[in-house]
PDB file of C-alpha atoms in Angstrom:
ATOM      1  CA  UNK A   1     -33.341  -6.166  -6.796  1.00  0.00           C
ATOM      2  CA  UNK A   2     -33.267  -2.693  -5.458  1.00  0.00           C
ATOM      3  CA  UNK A   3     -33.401   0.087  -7.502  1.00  0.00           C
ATOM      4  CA  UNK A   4     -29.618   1.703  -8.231  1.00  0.00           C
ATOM      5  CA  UNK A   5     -30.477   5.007  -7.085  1.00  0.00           C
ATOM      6  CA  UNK A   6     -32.101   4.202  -4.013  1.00  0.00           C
ATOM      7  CA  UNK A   7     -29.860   1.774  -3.187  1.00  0.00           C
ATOM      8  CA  UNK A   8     -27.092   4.206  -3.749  1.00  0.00           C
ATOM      9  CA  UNK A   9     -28.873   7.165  -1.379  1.00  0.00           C
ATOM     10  CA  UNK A  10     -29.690   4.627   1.369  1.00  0.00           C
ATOM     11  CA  UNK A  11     -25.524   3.955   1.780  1.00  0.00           C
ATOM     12  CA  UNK A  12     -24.599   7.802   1.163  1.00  0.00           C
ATOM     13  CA  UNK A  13     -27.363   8.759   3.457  1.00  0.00           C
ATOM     14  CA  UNK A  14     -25.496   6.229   6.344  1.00  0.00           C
ATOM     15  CA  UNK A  15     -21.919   7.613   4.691  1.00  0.00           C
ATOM     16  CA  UNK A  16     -21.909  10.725   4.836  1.00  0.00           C
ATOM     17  CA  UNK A  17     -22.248  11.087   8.635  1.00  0.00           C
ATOM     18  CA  UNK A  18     -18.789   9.320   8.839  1.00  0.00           C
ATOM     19  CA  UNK A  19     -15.654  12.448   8.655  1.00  0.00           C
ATOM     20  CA  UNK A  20     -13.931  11.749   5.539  1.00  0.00           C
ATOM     21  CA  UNK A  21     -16.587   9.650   3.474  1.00  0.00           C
ATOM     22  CA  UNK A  22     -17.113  10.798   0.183  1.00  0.00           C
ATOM     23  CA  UNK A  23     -19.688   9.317  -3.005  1.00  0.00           C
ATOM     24  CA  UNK A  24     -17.080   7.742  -4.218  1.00  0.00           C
ATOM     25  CA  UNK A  25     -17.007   5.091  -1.459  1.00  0.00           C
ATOM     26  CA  UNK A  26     -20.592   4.532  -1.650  1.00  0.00           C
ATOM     27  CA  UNK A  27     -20.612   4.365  -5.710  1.00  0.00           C
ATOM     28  CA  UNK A  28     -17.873   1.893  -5.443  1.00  0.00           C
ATOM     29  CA  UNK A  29     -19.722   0.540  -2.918  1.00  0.00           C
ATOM     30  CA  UNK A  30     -23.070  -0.351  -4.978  1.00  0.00           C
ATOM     31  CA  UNK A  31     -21.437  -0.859  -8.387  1.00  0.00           C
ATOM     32  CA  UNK A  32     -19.297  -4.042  -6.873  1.00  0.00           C
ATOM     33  CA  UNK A  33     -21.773  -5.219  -4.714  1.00  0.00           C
ATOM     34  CA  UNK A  34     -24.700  -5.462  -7.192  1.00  0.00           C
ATOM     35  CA  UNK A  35     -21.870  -6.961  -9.315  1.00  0.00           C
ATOM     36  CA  UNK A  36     -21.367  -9.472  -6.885  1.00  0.00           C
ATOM     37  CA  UNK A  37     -24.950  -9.979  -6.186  1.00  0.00           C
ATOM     38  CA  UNK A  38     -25.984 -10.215  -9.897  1.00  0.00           C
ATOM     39  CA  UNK A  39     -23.597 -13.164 -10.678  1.00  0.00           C
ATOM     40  CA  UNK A  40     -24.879 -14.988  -7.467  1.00  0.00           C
ATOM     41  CA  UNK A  41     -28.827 -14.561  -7.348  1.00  0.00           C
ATOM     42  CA  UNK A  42     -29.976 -17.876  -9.032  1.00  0.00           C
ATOM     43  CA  UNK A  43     -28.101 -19.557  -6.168  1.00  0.00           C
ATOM     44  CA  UNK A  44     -29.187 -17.207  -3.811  1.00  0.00           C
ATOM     45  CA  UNK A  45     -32.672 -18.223  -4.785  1.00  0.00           C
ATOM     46  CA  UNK A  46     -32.361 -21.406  -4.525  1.00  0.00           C
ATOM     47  CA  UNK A  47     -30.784 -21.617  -0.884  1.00  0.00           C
ATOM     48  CA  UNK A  48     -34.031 -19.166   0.123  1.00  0.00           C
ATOM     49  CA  UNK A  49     -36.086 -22.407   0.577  1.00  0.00           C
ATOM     50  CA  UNK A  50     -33.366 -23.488   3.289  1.00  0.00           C
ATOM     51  CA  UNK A  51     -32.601 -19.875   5.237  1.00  0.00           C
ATOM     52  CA  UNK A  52     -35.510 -17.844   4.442  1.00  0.00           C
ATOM     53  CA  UNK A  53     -33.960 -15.111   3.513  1.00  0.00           C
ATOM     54  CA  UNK A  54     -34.581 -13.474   0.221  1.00  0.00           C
ATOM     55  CA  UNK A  55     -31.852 -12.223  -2.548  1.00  0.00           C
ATOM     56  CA  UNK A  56     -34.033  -9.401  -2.836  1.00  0.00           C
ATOM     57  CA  UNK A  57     -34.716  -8.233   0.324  1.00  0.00           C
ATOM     58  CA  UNK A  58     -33.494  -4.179   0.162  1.00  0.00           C
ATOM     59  CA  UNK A  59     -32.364  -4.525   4.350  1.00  0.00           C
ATOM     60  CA  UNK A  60     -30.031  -7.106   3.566  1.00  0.00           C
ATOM     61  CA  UNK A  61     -28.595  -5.549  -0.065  1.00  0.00           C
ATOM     62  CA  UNK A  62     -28.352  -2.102   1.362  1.00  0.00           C
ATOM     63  CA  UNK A  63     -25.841  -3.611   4.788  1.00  0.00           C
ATOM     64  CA  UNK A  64     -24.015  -5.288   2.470  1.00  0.00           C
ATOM     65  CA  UNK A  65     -23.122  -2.305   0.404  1.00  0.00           C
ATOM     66  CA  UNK A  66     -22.579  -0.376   3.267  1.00  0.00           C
ATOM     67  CA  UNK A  67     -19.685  -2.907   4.260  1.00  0.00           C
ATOM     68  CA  UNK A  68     -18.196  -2.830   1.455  1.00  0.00           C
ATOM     69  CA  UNK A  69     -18.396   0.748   1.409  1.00  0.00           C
ATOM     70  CA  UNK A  70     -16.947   0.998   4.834  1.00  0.00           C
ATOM     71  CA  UNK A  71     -13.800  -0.920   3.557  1.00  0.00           C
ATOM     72  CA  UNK A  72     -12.932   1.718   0.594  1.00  0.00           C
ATOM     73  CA  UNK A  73     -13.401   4.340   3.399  1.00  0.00           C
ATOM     74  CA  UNK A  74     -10.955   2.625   5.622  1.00  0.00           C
ATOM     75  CA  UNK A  75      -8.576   2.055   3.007  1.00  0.00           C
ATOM     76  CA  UNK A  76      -8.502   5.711   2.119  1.00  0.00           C
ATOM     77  CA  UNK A  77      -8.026   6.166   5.499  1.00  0.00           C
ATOM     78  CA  UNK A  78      -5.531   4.471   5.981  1.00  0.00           C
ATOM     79  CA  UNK A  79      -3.157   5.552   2.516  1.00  0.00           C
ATOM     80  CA  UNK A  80      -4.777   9.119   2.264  1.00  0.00           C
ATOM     81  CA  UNK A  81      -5.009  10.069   5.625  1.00  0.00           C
ATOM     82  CA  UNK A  82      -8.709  11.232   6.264  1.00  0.00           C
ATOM     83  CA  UNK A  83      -8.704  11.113   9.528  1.00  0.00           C
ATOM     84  CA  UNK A  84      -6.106  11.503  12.420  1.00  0.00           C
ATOM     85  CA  UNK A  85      -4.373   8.394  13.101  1.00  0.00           C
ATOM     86  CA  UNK A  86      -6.179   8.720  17.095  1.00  0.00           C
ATOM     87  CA  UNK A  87      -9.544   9.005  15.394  1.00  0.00           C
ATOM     88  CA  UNK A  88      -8.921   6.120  12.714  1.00  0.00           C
ATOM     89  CA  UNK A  89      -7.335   3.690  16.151  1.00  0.00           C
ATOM     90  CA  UNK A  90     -10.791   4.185  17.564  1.00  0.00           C
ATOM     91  CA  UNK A  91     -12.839   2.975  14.505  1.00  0.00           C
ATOM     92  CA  UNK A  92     -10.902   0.050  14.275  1.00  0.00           C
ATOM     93  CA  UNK A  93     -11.751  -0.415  17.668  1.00  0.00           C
ATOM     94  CA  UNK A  94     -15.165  -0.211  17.287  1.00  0.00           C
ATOM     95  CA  UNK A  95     -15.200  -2.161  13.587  1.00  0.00           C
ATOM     96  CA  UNK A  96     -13.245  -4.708  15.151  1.00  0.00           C
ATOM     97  CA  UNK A  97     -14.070  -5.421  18.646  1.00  0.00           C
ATOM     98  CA  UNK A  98     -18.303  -4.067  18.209  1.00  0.00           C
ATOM     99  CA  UNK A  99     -18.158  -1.702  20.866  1.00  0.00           C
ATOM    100  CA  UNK A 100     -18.824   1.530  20.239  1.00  0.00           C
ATOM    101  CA  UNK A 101     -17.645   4.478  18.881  1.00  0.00           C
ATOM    102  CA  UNK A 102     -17.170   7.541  21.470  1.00  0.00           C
ATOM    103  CA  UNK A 103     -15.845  10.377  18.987  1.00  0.00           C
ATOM    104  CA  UNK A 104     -17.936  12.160  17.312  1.00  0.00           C
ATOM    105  CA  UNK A 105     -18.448  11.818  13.386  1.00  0.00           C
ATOM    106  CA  UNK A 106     -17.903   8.458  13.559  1.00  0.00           C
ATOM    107  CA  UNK A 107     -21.525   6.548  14.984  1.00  0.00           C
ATOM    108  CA  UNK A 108     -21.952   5.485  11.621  1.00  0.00           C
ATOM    109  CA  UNK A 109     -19.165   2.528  12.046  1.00  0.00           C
ATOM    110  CA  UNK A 110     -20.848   0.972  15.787  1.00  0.00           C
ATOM    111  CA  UNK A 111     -24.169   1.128  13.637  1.00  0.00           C
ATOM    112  CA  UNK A 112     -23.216  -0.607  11.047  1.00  0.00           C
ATOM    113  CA  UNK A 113     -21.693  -3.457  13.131  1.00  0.00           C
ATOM    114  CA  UNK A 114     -24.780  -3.299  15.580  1.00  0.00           C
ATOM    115  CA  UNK A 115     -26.744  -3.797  12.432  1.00  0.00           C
ATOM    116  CA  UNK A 116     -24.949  -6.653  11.255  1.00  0.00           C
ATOM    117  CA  UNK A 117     -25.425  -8.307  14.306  1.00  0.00           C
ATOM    118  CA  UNK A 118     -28.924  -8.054  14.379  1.00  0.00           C
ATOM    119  CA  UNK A 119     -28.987  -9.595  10.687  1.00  0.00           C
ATOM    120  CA  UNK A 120     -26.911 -12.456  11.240  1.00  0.00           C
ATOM    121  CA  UNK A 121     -28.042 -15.586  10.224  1.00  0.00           C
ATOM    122  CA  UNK A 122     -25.236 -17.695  12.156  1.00  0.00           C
ATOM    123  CA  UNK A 123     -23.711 -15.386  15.106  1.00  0.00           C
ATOM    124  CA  UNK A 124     -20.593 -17.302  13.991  1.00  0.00           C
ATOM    125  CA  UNK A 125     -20.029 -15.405  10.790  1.00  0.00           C
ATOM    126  CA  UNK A 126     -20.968 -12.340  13.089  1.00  0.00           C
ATOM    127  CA  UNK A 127     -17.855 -13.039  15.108  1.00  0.00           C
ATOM    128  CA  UNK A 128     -15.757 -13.625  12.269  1.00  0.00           C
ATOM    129  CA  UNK A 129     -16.345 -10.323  10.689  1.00  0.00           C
ATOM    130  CA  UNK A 130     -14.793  -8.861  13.596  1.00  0.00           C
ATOM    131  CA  UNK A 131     -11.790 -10.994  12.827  1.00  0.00           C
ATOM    132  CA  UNK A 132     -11.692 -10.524   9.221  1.00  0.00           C
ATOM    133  CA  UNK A 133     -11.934  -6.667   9.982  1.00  0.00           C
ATOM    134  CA  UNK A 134      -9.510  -6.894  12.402  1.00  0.00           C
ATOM    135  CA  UNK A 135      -7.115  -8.411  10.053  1.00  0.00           C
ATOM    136  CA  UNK A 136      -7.770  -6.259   7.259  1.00  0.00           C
ATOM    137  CA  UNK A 137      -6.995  -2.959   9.109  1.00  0.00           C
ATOM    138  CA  UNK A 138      -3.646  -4.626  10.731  1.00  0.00           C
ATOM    139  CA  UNK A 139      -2.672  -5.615   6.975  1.00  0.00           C
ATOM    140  CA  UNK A 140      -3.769  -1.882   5.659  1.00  0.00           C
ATOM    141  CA  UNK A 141      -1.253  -0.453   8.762  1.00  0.00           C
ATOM    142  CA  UNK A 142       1.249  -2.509   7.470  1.00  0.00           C
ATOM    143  CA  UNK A 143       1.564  -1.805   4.004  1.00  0.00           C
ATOM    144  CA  UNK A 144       1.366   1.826   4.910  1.00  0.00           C
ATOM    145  CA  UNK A 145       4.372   1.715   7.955  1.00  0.00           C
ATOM    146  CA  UNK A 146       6.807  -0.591   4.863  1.00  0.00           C
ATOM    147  CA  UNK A 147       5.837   1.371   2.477  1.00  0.00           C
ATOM    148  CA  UNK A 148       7.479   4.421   4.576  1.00  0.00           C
ATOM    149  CA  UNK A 149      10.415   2.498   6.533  1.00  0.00           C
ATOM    150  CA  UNK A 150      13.669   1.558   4.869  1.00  0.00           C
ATOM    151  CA  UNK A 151      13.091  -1.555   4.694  1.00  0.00           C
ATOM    152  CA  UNK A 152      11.397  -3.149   1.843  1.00  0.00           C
ATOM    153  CA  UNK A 153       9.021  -6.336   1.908  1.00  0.00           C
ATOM    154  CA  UNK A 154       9.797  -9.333  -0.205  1.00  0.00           C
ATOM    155  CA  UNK A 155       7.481 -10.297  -2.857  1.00  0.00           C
ATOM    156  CA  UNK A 156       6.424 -13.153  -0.719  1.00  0.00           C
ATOM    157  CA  UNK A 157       5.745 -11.004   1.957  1.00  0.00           C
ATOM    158  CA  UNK A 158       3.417  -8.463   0.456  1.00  0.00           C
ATOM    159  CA  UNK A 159       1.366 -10.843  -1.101  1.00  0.00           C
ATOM    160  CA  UNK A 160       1.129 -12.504   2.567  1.00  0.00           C
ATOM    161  CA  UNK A 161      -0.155  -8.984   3.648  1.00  0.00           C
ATOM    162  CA  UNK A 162      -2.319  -8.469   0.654  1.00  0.00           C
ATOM    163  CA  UNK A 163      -4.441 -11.512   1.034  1.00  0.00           C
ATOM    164  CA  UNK A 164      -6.151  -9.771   4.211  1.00  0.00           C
ATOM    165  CA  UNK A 165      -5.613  -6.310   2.763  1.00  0.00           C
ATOM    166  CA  UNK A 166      -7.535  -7.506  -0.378  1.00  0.00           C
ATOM    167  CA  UNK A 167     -10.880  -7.427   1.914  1.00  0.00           C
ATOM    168  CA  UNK A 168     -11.963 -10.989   0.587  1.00  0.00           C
ATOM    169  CA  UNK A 169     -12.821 -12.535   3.556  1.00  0.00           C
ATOM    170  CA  UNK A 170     -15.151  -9.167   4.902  1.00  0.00           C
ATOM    171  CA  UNK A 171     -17.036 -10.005   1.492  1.00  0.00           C
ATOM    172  CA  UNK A 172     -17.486 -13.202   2.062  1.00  0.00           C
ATOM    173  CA  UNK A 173     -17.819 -13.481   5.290  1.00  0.00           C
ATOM    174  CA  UNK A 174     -20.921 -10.655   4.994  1.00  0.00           C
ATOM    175  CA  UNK A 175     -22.718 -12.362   2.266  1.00  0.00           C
ATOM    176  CA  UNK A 176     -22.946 -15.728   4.761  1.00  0.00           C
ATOM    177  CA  UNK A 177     -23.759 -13.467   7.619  1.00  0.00           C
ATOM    178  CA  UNK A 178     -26.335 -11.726   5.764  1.00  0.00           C
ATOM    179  CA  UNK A 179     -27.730 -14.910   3.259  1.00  0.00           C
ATOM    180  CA  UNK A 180     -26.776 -17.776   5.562  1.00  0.00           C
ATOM    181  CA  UNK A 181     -24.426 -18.975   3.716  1.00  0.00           C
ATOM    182  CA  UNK A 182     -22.771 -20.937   6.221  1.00  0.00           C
ATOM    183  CA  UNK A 183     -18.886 -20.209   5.635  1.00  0.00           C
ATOM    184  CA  UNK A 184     -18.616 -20.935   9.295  1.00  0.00           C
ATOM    185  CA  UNK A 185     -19.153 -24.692   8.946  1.00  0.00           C
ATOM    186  CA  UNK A 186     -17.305 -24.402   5.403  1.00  0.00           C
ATOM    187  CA  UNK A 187     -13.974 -23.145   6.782  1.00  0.00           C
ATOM    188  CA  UNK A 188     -13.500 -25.981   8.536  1.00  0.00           C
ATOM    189  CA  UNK A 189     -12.821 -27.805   5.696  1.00  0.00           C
ATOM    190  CA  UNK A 190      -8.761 -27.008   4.012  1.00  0.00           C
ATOM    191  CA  UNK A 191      -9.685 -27.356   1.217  1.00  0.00           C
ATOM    192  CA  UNK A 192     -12.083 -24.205   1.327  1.00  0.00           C
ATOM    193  CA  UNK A 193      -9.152 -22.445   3.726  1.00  0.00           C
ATOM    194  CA  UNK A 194      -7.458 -23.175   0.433  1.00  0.00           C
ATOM    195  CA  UNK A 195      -9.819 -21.630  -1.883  1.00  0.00           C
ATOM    196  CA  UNK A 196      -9.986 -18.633   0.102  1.00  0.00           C
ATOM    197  CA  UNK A 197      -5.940 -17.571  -0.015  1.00  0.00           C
ATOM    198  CA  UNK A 198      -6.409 -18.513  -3.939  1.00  0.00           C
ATOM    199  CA  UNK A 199      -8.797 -16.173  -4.607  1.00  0.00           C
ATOM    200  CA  UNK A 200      -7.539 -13.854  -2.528  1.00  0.00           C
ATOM    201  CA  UNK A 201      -4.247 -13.709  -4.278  1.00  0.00           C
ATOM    202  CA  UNK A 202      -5.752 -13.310  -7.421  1.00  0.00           C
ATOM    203  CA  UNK A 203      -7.665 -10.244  -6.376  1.00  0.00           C
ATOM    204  CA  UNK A 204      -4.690  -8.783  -4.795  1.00  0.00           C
ATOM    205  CA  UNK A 205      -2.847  -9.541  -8.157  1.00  0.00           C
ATOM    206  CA  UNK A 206      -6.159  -7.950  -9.887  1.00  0.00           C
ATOM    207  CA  UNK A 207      -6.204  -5.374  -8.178  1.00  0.00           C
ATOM    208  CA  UNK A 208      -1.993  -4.477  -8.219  1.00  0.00           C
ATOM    209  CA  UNK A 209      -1.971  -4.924 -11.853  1.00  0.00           C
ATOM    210  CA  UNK A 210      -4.857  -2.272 -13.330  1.00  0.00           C
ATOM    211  CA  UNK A 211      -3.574   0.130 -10.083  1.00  0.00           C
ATOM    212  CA  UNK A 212       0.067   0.113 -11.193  1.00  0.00           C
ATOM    213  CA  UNK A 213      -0.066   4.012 -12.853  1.00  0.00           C
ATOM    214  CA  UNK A 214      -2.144   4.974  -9.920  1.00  0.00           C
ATOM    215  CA  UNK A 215      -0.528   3.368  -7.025  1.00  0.00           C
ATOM    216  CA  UNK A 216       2.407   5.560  -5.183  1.00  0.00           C
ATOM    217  CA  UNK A 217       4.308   2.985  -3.312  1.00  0.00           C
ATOM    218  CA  UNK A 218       5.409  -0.445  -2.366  1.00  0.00           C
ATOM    219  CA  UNK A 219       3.784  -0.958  -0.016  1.00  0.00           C
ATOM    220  CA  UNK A 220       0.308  -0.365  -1.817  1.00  0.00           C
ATOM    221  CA  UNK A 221       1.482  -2.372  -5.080  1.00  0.00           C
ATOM    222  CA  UNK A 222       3.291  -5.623  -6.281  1.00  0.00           C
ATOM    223  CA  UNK A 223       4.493  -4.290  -9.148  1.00  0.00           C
ATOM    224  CA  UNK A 224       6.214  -0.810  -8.027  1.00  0.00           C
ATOM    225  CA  UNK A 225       7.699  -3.402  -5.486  1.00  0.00           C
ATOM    226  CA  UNK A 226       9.169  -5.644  -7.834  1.00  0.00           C
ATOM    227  CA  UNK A 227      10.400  -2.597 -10.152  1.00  0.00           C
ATOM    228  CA  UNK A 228      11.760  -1.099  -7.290  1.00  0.00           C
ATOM    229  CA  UNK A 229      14.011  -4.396  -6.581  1.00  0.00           C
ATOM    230  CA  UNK A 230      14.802  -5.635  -9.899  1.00  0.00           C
ATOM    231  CA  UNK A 231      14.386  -2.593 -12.664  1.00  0.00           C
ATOM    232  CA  UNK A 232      14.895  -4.657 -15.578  1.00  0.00           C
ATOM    233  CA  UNK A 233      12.542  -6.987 -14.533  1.00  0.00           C
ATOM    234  CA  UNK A 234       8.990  -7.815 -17.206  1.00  0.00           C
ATOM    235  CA  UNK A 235       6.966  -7.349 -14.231  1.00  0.00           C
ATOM    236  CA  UNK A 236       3.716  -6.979 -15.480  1.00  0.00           C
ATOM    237  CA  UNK A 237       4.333 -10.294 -17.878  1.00  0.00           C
ATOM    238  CA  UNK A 238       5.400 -11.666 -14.270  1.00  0.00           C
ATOM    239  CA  UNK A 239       2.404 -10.909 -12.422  1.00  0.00           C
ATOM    240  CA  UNK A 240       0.129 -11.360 -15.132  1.00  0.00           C
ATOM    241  CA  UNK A 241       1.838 -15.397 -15.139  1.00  0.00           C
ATOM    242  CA  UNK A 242       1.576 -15.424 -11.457  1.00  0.00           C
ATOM    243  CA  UNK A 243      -2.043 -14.835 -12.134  1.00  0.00           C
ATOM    244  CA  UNK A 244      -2.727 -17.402 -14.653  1.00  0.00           C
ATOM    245  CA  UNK A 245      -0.719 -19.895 -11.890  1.00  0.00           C
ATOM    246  CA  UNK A 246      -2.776 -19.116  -9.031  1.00  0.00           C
ATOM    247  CA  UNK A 247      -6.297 -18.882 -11.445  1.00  0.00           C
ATOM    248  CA  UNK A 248      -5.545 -22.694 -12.683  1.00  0.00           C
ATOM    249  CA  UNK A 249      -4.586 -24.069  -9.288  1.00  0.00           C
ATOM    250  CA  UNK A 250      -8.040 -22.270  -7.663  1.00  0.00           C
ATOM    251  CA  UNK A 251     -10.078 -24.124 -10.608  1.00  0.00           C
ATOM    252  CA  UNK A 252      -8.492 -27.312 -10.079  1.00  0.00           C
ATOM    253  CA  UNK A 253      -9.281 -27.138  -6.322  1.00  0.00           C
ATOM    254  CA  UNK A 254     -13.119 -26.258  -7.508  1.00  0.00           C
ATOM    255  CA  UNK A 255     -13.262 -28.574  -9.771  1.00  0.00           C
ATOM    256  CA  UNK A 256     -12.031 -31.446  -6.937  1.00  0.00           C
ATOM    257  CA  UNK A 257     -14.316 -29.964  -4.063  1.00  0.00           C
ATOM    258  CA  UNK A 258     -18.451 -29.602  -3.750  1.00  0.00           C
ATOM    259  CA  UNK A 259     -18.826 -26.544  -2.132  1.00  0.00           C
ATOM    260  CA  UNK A 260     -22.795 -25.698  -1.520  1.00  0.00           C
ATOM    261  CA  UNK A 261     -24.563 -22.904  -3.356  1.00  0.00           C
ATOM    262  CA  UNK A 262     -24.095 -19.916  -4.074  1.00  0.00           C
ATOM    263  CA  UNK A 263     -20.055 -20.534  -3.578  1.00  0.00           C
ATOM    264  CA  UNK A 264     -18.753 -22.182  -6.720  1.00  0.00           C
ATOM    265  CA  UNK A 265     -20.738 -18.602  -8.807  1.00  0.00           C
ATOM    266  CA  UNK A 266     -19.517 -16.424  -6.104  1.00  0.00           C
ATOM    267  CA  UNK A 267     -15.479 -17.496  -6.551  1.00  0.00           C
ATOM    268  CA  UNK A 268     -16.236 -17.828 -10.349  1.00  0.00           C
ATOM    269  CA  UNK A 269     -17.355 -14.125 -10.086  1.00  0.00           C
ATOM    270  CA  UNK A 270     -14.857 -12.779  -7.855  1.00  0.00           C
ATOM    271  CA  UNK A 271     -11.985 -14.753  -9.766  1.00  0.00           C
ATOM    272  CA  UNK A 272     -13.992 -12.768 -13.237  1.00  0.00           C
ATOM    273  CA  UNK A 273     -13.993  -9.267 -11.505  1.00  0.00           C
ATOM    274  CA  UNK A 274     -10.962  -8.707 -13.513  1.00  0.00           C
ATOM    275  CA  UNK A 275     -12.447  -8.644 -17.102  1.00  0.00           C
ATOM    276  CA  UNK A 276     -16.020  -6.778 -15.151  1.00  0.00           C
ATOM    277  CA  UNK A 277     -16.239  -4.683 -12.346  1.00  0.00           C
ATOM    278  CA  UNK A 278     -12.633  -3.250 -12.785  1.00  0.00           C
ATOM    279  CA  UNK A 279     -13.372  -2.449 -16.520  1.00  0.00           C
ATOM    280  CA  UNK A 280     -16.596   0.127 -15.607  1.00  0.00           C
ATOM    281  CA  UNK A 281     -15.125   1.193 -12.401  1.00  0.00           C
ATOM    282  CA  UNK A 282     -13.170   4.260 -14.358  1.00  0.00           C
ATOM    283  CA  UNK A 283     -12.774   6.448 -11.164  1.00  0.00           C
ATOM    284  CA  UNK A 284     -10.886   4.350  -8.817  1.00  0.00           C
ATOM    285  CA  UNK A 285      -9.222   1.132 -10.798  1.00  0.00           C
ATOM    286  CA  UNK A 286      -8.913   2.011 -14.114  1.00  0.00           C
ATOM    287  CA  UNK A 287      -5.311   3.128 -14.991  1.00  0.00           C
ATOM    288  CA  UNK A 288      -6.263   5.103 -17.906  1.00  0.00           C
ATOM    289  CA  UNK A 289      -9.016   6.761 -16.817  1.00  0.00           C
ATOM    290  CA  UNK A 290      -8.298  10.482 -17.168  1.00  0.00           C
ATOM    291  CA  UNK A 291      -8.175  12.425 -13.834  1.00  0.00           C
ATOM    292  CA  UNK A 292      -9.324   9.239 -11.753  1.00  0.00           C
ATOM    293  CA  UNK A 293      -9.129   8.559  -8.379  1.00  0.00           C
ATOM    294  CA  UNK A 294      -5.773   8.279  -6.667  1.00  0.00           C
ATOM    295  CA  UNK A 295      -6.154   4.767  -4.966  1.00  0.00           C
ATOM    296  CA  UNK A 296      -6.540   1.463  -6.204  1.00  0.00           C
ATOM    297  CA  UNK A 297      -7.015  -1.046  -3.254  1.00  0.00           C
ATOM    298  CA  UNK A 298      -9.562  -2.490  -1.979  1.00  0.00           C
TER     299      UNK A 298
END
């Protein structure tokens, strides 16, 4: 696999032309994704025979970290204000729709898509990025317009929001594009649908619970939202059973379904981030990381 470093300066060296990027993103970025990728080569080697593309290849690594790099730049975007709200409309435009970009400082985003594009294994999964992305930046608008209205979301509500403001289904969704990994024929099956919310919810959950000192609103976090409605409430003994709920319901619906390779690792390792990723990721998740970073979503 491709060497940290490089990997790292390939996806700063696309960042950094974007206003508002910063190494952060990209570190993020390439610490997750190789993550990801780690737990998942032996199946991505094995489905090479089939799609001809190789887990190692550096093209393929490098777009993938630059998508996920893209989505903790839109996210800060969104909840820290980056960019003006007419600049960040027109990236979502362009992440969203593939068109591209007209304002300047911002190329970097119709690249990227233009890029995936190219790659794509199935033009399906090409299409549904669009969608995914699309539905990510409505559900990151969302949580930041509750979080400053007067009214407050229920608990069933924000976890409805999170499960596209998670980011899942851009993972995913690139690592078929990219690998052939043919989520496009998969979703048609509920039982994958179903697999997909589950492990959504869990990262959302993930996610809310070791951002909970970092987080600054309700809209950003499950449990400053439950806190916020019921004070007295054990809410990280709540979440942390809501957790276990939705972990044993996703392995009972793996352990029913075959799903094709690489998918049963890839869950297994997003549903592990947890106890991972989070743990070395002291600058952006990590609630007791001294003078950290200020956000904890996805």
């Amino acid at each position: 696999m491709i060497q940290t470093e490089r990997a790292l300066q390939q996806v700063l060296e696309w960042g950094h032309a974007l206003t508002g990027f910063a190494d952060e993103h990209g570190e993020e970025a390439v610490r997750g994704g190789q993550y990801i990728l780690q737990r998942i080569h032996p199946s991505l080697r094995d489905t090479s025979a089939r799609t001809g593309r190789d887990p190692q290849d550096e093209t393929l690594i490098v777009a993938f970290y630059r998508e996920l790099a893209l989505l903790f730049w839109l996210d800060d975007c969104n909840d820290l204000g980056l960019i003006a709200p007419e600049q960040l409309a027109a990236v979502e435009q362009a992440l969203g729709h593939g068109v591209p970009c007209v304002l300047s400082g911002f190329e970097g985003c119709a690249q990227l898509r233009a890029s995936l594009a190219a790659l794509a294994y199935d033009r399906r999964d090409y299409a549904r990025l669009l969608d995914y992305t699309r539905c990510y930046c409505a559900a990151l608008r969302a949580g930041h317009a509750q979080a400053a209205g007067a009214r407050r979301w229920s608990y069933a509500e924000y976890l409805h929001n999170g499960i596209d403001s998670i980011a899942y289904g851009n993972v995913f969704c690139c690592l078929s594009l990219l690998w052939g990994l043919d989520m496009a024929t998969l979703r048609a099956r509920p039982a994958f649908r179903q697999v997909l919310r589950l492990i959504s919810v869990i990262g959302r959950l993930q996610n809310d619970l070791h951002g909970r000192d970092k987080d600054r609103s309700a809209g950003d976090n499950a449990a400053i939202l439950l806190l916020q409605r019921y004070p007295a409430m054990p809410v990280v003994e709540f979440l942390n059973d809501e957790l276990a709920g939705h972990t044993r319901m996703l392995h009972r619906v793996m352990a029913e379904e075959c799903f094709p390779a690489p998918w049963g690792p890839l869950i297994e390792a997003m549903a592990a981030i947890r106890a991972q990723y989070y743990q070395t990721s002291t600058s952006r998740y990590r609630s007791d990381a001294a003078g950290g970073g200020q956000r904890a979503s996805a």
